[in-house]
Coordinates of C-alpha atoms and ligand atoms in Angstrom, one line a residue:
X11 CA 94.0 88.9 91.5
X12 CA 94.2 87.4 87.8
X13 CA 92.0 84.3 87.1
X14 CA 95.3 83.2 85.8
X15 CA 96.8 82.6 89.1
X16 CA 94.2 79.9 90.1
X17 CA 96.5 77.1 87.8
X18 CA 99.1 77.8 90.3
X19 CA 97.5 77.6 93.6
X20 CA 97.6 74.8 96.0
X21 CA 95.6 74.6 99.8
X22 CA 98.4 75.7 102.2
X23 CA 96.3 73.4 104.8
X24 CA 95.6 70.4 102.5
X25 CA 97.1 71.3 99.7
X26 CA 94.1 71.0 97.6
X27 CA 92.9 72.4 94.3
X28 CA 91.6 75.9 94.9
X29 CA 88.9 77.5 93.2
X30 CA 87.2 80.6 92.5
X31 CA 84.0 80.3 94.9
X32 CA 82.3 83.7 94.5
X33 CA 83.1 87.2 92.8
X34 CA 81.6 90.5 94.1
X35 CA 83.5 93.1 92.1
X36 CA 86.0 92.4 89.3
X37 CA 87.7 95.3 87.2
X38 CA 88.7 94.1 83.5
X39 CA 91.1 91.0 84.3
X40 CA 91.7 91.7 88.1
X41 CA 89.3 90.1 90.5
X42 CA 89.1 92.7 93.4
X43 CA 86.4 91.1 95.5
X44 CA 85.7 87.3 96.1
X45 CA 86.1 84.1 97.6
X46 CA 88.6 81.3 96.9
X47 CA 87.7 78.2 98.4
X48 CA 89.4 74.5 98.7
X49 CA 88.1 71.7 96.8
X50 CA 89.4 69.3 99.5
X51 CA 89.1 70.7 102.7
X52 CA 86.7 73.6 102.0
X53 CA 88.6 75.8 103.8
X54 CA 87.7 79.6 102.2
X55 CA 90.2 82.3 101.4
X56 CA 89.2 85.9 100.7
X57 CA 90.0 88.0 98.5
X58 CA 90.3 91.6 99.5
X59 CA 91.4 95.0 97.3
X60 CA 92.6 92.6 94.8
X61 CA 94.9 90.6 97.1
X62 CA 94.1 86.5 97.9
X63 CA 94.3 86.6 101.5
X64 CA 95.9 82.7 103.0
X65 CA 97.4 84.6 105.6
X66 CA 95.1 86.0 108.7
X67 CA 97.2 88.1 111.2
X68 CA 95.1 87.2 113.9
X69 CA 95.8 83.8 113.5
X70 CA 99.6 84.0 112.9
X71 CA 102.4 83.9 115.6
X72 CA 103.1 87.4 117.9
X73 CA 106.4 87.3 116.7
X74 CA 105.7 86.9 112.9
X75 CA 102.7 89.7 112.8
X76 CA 105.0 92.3 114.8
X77 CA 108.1 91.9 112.1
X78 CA 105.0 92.1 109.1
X79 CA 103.2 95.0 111.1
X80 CA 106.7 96.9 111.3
X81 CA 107.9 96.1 108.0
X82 CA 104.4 96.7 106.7
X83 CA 104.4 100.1 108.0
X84 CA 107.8 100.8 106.7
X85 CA 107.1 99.7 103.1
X86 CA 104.0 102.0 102.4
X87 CA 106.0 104.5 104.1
X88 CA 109.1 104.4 101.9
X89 CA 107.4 104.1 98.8
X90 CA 109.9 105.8 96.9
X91 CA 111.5 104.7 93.7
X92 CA 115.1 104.5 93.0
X93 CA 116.9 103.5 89.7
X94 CA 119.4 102.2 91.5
X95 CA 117.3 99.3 92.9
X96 CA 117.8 97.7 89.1
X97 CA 121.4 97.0 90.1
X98 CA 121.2 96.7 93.7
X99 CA 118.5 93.6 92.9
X100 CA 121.5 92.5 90.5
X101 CA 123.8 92.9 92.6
X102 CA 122.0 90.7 95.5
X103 CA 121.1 87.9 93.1
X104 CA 124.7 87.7 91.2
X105 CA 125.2 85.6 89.4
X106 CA 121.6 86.0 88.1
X107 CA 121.4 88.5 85.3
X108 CA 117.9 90.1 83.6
X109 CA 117.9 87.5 80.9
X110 CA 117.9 84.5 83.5
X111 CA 114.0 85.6 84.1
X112 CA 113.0 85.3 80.6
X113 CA 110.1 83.2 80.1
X114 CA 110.3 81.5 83.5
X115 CA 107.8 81.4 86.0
X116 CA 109.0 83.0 89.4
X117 CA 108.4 83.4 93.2
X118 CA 109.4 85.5 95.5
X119 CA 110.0 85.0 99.2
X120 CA 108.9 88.2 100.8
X121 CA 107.9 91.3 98.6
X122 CA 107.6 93.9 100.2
X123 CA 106.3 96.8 98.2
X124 CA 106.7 95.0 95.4
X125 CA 110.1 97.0 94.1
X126 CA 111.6 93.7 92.5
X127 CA 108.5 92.2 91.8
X128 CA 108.3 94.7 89.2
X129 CA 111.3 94.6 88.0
X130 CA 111.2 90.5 88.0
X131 CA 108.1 91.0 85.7
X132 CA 109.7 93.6 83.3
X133 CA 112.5 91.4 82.8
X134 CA 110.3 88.5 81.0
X135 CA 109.5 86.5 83.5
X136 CA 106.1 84.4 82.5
X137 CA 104.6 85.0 85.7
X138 CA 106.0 86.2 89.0
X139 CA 104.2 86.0 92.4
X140 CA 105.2 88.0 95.0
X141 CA 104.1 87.3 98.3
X142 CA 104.4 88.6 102.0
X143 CA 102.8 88.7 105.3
X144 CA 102.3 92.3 105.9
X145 CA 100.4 95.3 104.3
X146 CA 102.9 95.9 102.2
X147 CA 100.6 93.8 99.7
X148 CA 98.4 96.8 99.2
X149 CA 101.8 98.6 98.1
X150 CA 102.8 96.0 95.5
X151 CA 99.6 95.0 94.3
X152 CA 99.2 98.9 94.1
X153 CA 102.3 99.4 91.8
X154 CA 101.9 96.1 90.1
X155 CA 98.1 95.3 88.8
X156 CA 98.3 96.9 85.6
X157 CA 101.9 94.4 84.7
X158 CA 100.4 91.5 83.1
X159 CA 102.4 89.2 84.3
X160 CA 102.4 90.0 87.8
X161 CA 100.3 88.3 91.0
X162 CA 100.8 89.4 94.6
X163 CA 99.8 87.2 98.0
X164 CA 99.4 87.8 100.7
X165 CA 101.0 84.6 102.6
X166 CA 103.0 83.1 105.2
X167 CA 106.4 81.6 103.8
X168 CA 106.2 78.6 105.7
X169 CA 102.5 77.8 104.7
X170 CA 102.9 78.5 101.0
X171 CA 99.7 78.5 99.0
X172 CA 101.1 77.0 96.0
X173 CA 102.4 74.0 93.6
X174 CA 105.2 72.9 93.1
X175 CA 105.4 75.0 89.4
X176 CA 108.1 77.5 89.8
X177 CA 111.5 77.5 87.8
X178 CA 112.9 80.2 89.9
X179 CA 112.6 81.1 93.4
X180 CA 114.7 84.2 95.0
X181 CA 114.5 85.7 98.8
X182 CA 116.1 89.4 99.2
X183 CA 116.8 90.3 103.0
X184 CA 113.4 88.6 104.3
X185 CA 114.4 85.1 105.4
X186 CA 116.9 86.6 108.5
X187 CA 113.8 88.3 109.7
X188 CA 111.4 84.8 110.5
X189 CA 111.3 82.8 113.0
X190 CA 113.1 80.3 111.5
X191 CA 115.5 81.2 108.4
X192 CA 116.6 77.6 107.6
X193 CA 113.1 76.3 107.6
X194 CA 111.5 79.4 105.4
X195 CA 114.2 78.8 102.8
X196 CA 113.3 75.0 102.6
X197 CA 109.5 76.1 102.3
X198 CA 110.6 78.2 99.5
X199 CA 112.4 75.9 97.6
X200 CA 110.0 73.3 98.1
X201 CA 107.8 75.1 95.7
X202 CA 110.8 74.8 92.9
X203 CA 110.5 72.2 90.0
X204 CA 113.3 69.9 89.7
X205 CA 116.0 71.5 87.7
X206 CA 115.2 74.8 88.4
X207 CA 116.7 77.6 90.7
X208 CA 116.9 79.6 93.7
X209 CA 118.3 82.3 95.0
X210 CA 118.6 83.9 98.6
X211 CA 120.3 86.7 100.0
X212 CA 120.8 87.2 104.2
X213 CA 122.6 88.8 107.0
X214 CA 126.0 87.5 107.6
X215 CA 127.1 86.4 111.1
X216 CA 131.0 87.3 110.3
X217 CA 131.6 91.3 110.2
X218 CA 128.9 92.0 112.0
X219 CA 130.0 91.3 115.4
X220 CA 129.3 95.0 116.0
X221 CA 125.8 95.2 115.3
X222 CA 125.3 91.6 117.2
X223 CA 127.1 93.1 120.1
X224 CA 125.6 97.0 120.2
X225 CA 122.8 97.4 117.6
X226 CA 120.5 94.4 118.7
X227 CA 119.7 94.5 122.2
X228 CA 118.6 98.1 121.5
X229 CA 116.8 96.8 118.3
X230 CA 114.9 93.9 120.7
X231 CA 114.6 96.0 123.9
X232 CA 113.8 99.4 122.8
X233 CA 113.4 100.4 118.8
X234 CA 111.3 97.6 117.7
X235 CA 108.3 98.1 120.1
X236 CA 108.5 101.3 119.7
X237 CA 106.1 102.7 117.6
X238 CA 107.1 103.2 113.7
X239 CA 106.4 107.0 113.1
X240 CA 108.0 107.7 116.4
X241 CA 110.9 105.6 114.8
X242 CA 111.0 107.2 111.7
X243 CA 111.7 110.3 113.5
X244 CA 114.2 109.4 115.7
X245 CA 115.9 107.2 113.5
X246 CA 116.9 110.4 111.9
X247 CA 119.6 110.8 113.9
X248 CA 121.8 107.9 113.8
X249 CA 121.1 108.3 109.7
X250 CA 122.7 111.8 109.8
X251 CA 126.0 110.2 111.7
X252 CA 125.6 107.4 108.3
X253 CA 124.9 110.0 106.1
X254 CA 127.8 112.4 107.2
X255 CA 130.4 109.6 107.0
X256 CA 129.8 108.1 104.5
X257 CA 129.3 111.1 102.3
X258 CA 132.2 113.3 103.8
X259 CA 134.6 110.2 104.5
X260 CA 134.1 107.0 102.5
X261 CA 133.2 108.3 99.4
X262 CA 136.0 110.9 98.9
X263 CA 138.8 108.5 100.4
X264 CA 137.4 105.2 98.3
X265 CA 138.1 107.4 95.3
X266 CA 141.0 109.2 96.3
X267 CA 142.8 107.6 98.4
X268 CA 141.8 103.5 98.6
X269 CA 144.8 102.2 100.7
X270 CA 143.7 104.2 103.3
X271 CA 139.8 103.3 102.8
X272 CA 140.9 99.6 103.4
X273 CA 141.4 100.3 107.1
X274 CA 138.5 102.1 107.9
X275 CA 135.7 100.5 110.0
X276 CA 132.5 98.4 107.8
X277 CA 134.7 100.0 104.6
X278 CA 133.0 98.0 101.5
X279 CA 129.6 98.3 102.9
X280 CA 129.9 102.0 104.1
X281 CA 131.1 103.1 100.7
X282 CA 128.6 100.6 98.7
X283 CA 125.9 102.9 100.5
X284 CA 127.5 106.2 100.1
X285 CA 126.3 106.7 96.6
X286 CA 122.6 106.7 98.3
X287 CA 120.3 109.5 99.0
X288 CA 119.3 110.7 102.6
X289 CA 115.9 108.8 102.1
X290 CA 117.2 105.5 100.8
X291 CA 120.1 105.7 103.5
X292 CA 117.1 106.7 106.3
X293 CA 115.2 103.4 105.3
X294 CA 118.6 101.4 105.5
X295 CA 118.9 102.9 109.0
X296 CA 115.3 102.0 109.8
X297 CA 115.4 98.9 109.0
X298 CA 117.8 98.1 111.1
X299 CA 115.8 99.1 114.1
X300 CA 112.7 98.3 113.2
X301 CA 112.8 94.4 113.1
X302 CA 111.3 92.6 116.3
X303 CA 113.9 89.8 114.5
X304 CA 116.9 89.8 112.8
X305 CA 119.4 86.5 112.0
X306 CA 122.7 87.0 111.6
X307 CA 123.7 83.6 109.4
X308 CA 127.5 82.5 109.4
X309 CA 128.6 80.9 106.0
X310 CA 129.3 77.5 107.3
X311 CA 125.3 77.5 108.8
X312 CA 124.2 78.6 105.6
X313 CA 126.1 75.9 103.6
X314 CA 123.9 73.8 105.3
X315 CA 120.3 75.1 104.4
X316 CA 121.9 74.4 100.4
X317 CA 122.6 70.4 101.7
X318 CA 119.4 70.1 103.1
X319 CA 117.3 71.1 99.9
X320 CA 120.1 68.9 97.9
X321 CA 120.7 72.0 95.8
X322 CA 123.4 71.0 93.1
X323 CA 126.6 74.0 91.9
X324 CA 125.0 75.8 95.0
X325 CA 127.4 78.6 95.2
X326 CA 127.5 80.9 98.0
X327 CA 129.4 84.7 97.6
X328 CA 130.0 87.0 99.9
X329 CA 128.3 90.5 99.3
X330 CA 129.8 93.8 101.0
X331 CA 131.6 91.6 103.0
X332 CA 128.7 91.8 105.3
X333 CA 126.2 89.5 103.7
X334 CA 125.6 86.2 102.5
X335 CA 124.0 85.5 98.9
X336 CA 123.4 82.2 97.2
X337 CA 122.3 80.1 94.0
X338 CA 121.8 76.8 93.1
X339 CA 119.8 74.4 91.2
X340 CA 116.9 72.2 92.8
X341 CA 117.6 68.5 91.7
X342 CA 116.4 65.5 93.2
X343 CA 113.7 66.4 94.8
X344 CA 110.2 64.1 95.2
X345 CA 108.0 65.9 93.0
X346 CA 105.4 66.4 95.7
X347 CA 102.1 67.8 94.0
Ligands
ZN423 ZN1 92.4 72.4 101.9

């Protein structure tokens, strides 16, 4: 943790000033070691391996610590890199480009192993925080101490730990996956400055009848409580069938022969994956299975999540004809802290 990061923090009980009580070990800026505490309600917060800890998974719902225990396991697993996550983070926040980060200070909703907090941080943002529930901190933090600019959190969405001092907030395939998708994107934006922006990115309800009818009551009654490595393995073999297909079928026919391409089944999304690797298309696959919960959002109930923060030119596209992504601009609202 950079000293830094203090300025920006907030009680998620009390919402409180929070200061640095004790440091054990610190190496250069990064405090590794310590104790935050709150001025108000003198509530303590550790800090462990560099990460400020406001979330305790023993304190936290069932349901929320099993999707951050899966997930958790699933991001220090995959720890791959992939330069195609530049434009696949582009292509999820459209009509964001890099430029939009420069010199703005930035959240985002859900981190994971940190692959677009990096890149959020390379791009010029002033300061981004990153935050998520699982172990996947020790991943980004990992990957994303020695980047200035960069601060990872370890947090629940709904309890953010912060002030209201962001210009940007963005949420990448995270918000389908809590409890309560509406009420984590408001917690979100609540944490945005008047006039600045945010951007989410979720599960669409239309197109995916299939996967609502067949994939999820195998997801909730069998893969997700199965254990991950046992998972990873079997989860090879529904990626072969992905793999196959859409190497041997969508690929060649979306270049070669597109009216024909048009007809076949989940066609944009199938051949939007097809220029993937096995690994990248294994994770996809995981994923999949691996979430204890899983939203699918139709447009019309996501129009209403941009109402209820009062977001202004909120404009919502359709991505792979699959998904759902949004942006708009945080106006109006009572300046809280
Ligand atoms: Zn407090």
């Amino acid at each position: 943790m950079k000293e830094k990061l203090l300025q920006f923090l907030a009680c998620p009980d009390c919402a409180g000033e929070i200061n640095l009580a004790e440091v054990t070990e610190k190496d250069k800026a990064e405090i590794l070691e310590g104790t935050l505490k709150c001025a108000s309600c003198e509530k303590t917060f550790p800090v462990l391996r560099g990460i400020p800890r406001f979330a305790d998974l023993s304190e936290i719902e069932q349901e929320k610590a099993e999707t951050a225990k899966n997930f958790g396991w699933e991001w220090t697993h995959f720890a791959h890199e992939d330069e195609r996550y530049e434009q696949q983070f582009l292509d999820w926040l459209q009509p964001v480009d890099k430029k939009f980060f420069a010199g703005k200070m930035v959240l985002e909703g859900g981190c994971g192993k940190g692959r677009h907090t990096q890149l959020a941080a390379r791009w010029g943002a002033k300061e981004i925080v990153g935050i998520d529930l699982s172990v996947a901190v020790e991943t980004a933090f990992a990957k994303t101490r020695n980047l200035p600019n960069a601060h990872i959190v370890q947090a629940d969405i709904f309890r953010l730990p912060f002030k209201k001092v962001f210009d940007y907030a963005y949420s990448i395939g995270v918000l389908h996956h809590t409890p309560d998708p509406k009420q984590a994107f408001v917690s979100l934006a609540s944490k945005v400055k008047s006039g600045g922006h945010i951007s989410a990115w979720i599960y669409g309800a239309e197109n995916n009848e299939w996967i609502t009818r067949f994939v999820n009551p195998i997801r909730e009654r069998f893969t997700s409580k199965i254990n991950p490595p046992a998972l990873l393995q079997l989860s090879k073999l529904p990626t072969l069938g992905v793999f196959l297909a859409t190497k041997l079928i969508y690929k060649p026919l979306n270049k070669n022969a597109k009216n024909l391409a048009k007809h076949l089944f989940y066609n944009d999304y199938l051949n939007y994956i097809s220029r993937f690797g096995w690994v990248e298309q294994h994770s996809i696959v995981f994923d999949h299975l691996v979430a204890p919960t899983a939203f699918y959002i139709s447009r019309d109930e996501f129009e209403t999540w941009w109402k209820e923060i009062q977001a202004e030119d909120a404009k919502i596209t359709w991505h792979n004809q699959n998904s759902w992504r949004g942006f708009g601009k945080i106006t109006n609202q009572k300046d809280e802290r």
